[in-house]
Coordinates of C-alpha atoms in Angstrom, one line a residue:
X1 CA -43.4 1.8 -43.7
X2 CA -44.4 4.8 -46.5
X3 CA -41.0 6.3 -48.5
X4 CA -41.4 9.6 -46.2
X5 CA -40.6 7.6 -43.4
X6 CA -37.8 5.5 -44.6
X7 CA -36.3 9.1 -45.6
X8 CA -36.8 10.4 -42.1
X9 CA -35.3 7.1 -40.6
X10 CA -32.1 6.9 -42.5
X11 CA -31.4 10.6 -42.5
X12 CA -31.2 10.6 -38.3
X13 CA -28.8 7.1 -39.2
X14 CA -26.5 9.4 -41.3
X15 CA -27.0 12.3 -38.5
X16 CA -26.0 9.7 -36.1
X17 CA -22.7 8.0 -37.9
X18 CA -22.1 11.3 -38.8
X19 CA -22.0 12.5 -35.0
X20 CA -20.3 9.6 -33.7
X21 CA -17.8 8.5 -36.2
X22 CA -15.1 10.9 -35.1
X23 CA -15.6 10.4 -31.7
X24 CA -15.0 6.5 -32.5
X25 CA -11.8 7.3 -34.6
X26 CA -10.4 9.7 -31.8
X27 CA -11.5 7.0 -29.4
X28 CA -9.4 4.5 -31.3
X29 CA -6.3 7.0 -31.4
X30 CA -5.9 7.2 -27.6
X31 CA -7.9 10.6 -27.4
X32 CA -9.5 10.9 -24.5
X33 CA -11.3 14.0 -22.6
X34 CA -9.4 14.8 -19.6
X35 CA -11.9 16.4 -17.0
X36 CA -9.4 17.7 -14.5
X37 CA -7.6 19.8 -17.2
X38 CA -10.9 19.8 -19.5
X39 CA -9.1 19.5 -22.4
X40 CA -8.6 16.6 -24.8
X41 CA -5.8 14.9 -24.6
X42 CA -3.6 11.8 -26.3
X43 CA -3.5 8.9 -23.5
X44 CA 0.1 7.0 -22.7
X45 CA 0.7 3.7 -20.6
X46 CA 3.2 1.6 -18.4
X47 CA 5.5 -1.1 -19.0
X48 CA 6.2 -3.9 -16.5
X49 CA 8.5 -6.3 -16.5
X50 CA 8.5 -8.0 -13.1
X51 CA 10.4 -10.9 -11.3
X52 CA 8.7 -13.7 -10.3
X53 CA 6.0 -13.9 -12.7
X54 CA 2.0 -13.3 -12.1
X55 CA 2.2 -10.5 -10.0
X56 CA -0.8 -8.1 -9.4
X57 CA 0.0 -4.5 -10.9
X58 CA -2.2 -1.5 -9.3
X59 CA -2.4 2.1 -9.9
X60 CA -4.1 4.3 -7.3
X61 CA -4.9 1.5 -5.1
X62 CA -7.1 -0.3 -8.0
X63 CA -5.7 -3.2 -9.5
X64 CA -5.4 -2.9 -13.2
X65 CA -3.4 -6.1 -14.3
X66 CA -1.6 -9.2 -13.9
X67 CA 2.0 -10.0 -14.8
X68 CA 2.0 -12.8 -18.0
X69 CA 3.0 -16.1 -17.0
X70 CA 5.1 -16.3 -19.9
X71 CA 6.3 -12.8 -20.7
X72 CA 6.1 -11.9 -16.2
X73 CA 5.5 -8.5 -18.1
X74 CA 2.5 -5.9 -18.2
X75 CA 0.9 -3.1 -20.6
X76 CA -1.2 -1.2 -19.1
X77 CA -2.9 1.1 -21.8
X78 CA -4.9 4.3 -22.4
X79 CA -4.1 6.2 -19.4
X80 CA -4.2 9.9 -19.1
X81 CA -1.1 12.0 -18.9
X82 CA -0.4 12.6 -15.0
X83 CA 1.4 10.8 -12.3
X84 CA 0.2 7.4 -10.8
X85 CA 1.0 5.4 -7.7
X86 CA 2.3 1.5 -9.2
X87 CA 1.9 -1.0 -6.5
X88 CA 3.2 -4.3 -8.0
X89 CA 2.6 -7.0 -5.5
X90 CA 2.8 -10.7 -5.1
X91 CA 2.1 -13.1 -1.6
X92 CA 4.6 -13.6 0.0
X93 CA 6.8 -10.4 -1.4
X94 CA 7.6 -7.2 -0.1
X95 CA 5.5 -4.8 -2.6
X96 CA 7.5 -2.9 -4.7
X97 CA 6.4 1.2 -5.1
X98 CA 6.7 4.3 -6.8
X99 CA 5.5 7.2 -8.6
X100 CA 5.4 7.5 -11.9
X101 CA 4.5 9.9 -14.6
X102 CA 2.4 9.2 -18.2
X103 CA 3.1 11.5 -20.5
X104 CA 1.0 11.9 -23.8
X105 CA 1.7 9.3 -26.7
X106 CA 4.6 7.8 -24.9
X107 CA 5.2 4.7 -22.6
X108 CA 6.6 4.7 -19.0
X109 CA 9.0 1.8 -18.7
X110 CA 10.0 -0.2 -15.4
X111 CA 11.2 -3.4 -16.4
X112 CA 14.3 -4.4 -14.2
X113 CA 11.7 -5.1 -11.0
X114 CA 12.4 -7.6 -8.4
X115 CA 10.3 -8.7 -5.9
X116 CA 11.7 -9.7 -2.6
X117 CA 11.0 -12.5 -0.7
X118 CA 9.8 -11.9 2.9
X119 CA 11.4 -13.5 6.0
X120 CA 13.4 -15.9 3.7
X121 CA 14.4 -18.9 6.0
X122 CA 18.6 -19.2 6.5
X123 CA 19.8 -22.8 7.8
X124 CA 22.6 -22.9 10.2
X125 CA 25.3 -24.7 8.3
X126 CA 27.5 -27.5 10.4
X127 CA 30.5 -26.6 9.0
X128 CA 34.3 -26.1 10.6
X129 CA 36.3 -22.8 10.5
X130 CA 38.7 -24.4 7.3
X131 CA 35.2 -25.5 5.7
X132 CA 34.0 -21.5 5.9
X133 CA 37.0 -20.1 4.8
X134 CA 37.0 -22.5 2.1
X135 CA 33.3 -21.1 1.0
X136 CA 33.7 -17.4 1.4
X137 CA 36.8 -16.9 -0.4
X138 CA 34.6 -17.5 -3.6
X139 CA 32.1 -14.9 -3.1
X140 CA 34.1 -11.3 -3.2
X141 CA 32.4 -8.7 -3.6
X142 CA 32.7 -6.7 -7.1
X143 CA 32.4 -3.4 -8.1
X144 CA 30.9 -3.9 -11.4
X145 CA 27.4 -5.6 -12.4
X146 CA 27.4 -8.5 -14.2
X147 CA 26.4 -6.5 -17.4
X148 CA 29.5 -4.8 -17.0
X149 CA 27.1 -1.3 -17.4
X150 CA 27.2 -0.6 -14.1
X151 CA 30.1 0.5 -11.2
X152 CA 29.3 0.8 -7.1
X153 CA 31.1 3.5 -5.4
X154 CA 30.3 3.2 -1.7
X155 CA 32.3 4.1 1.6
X156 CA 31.1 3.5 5.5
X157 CA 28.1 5.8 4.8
X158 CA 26.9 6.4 1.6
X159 CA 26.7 4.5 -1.9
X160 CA 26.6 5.4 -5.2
X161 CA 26.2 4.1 -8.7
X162 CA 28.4 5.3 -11.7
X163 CA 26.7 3.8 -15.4
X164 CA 29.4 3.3 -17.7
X165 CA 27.7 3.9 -20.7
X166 CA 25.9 7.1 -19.8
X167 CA 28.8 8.4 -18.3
X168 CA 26.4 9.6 -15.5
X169 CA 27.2 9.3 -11.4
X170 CA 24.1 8.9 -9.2
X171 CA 23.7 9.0 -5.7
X172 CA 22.1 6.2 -4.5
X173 CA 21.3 6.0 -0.5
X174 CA 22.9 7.2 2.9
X175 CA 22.8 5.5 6.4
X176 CA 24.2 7.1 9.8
X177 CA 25.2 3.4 10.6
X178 CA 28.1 1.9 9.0
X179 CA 27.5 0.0 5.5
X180 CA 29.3 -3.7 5.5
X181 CA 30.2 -5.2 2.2
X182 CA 28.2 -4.3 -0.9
X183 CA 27.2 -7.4 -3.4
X184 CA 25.2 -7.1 -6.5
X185 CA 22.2 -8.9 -5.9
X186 CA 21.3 -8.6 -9.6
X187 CA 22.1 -6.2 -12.6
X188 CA 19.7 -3.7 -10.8
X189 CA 19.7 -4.3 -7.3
X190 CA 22.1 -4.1 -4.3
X191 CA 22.4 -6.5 -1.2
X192 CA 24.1 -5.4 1.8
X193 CA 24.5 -4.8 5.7
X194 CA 24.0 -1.7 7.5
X195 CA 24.7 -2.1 11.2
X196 CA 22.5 -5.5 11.9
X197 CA 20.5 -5.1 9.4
X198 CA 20.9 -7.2 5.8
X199 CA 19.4 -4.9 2.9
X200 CA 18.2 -5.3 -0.8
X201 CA 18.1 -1.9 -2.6
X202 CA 16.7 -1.3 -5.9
X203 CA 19.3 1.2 -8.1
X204 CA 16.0 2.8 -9.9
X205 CA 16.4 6.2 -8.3
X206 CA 13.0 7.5 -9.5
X207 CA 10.6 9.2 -6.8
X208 CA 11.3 6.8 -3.6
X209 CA 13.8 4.4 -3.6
X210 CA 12.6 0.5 -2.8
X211 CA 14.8 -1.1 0.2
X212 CA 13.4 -4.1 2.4
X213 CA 15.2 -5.5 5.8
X214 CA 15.7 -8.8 4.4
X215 CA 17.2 -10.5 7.7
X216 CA 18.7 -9.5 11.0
X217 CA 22.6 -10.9 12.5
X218 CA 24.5 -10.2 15.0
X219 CA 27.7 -8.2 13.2
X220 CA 27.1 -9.7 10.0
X221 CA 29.5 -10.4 7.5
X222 CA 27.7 -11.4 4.6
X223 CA 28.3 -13.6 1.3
X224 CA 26.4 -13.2 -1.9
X225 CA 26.6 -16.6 -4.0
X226 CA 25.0 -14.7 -7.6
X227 CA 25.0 -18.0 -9.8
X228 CA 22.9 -19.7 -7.1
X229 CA 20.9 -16.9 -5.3
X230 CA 21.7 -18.0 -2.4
X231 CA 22.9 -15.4 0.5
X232 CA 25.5 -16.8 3.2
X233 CA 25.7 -15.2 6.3
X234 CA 28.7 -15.3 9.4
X235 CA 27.6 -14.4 12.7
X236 CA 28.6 -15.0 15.9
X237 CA 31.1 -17.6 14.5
X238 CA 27.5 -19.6 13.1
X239 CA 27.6 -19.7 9.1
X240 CA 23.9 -19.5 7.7
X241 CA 23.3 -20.2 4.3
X242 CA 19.3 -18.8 2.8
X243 CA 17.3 -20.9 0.3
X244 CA 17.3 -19.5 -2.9
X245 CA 16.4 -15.9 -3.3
X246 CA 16.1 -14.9 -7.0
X247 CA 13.3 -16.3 -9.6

């Protein structure tokens, strides 16, 4: 290879590195050419921090990742600012679902998930009217979470949710049946009857709002044992106790 062409050679390198190297340092930044807006643009992400562990995250019906097994959380990075629809899912779980927005340089958070167990299996308890007194009289309802953040305000209709430390009142959910006692299920979900009906709501009031049917009684009255996870249920003078609920 003569001089001329070793000239020629590294000259289109440096043309080259030259062309590409800010493209690979904007690359590296999170800058990213959006096509629908055609415009560049700085890319955000989501944050996931789910109950149980390993469960699949998707956006837009593709899945993108899996919960750590040690962390049961999930980054998902360099995404383009605009709304996506999060599907977290797990076997055996009612999906959880909602609409969320990336915005540019900045990270969408949902880390108070829980995932529901489907058709969770309640075992008639052989136990005497004393016996069931006994039981229920330790599991009263209260209005404030367990964080002590948080305050239900609910009549026979609609519920709400007061946070203490934001000082801010939010409405929550309305049924044309009546509501029966409200429980917290955790520090950012509700359990409660409606009607027949037994009912976990999330408290995350952004886009739609995630409630599954967990079982169905005759007249329910219902019990929520929170140190154990375990839902009690009285119906049709039968006691029913569920297996454990919670991660």
């Amino acid at each position: 290879m003569n001089k001329r062409t070793r000239t020629i050679l590294f000259s289109i390198c440096v043309f080259l590195f030259a062309l590409t190297a800010p493209s690979v340092v904007f690359y590296s930044q999170g800058y990213r050419f959006d096509f629908a807006s055609k415009k560049i643009v700085q890319t955000g992400g989501l944050y996931f921090k789910v109950a149980p562990r390993s469960a699949q995250v998707s956006l837009n019906d593709k899945i993108k990742d899996t919960t750590s097994l040690f962390t049961s959380s999930s980054l998902v990075e360099n995404l383009l600012p605009k709304t996506y629809i999060v599907e977290i899912s797990k076997d055996g779980y009612y999906p959880w679902q909602k609409t969320l927005e990336v915005k540019e340089r900045q990270v969408t958070e949902a880390k108070n998930i829980t995932l529901i167990p489907k058709i969770p299996e309640l075992s008639k308890l052989q136990v005497t009217q004393e016996e069931i007194k006994s039981i229920v009289s330790e599991f009263k309802p209260t209005a404030t979470s367990s964080d002590g953040h948080k305050l239900i305000e609910a009549d026979k209709h609609e519920i709400w949710i007061e946070f203490l430390r934001e000082k801010e009142k939010i409405f929550l959910i309305r049924f044309s049946e009546n509501i029966g006692k409200v429980f917290w299920f955790n520090d950012y979900y509700l359990i409660f009857n409606v009607g027949d009906k037994i009912k976990v709501a999330e408290i995350d009031d952004r886009d739609r709002l995630n409630v599954v049917n967990l079982a169905e009684f005759k007249a329910p009255e219902i019990f929520w044992d929170s140190l154990n996870g375990k839902l009690y249920v009285l119906s049709e003078s039968s006691f029913y106790v569920s297996e454990k609920l919670l991660p």
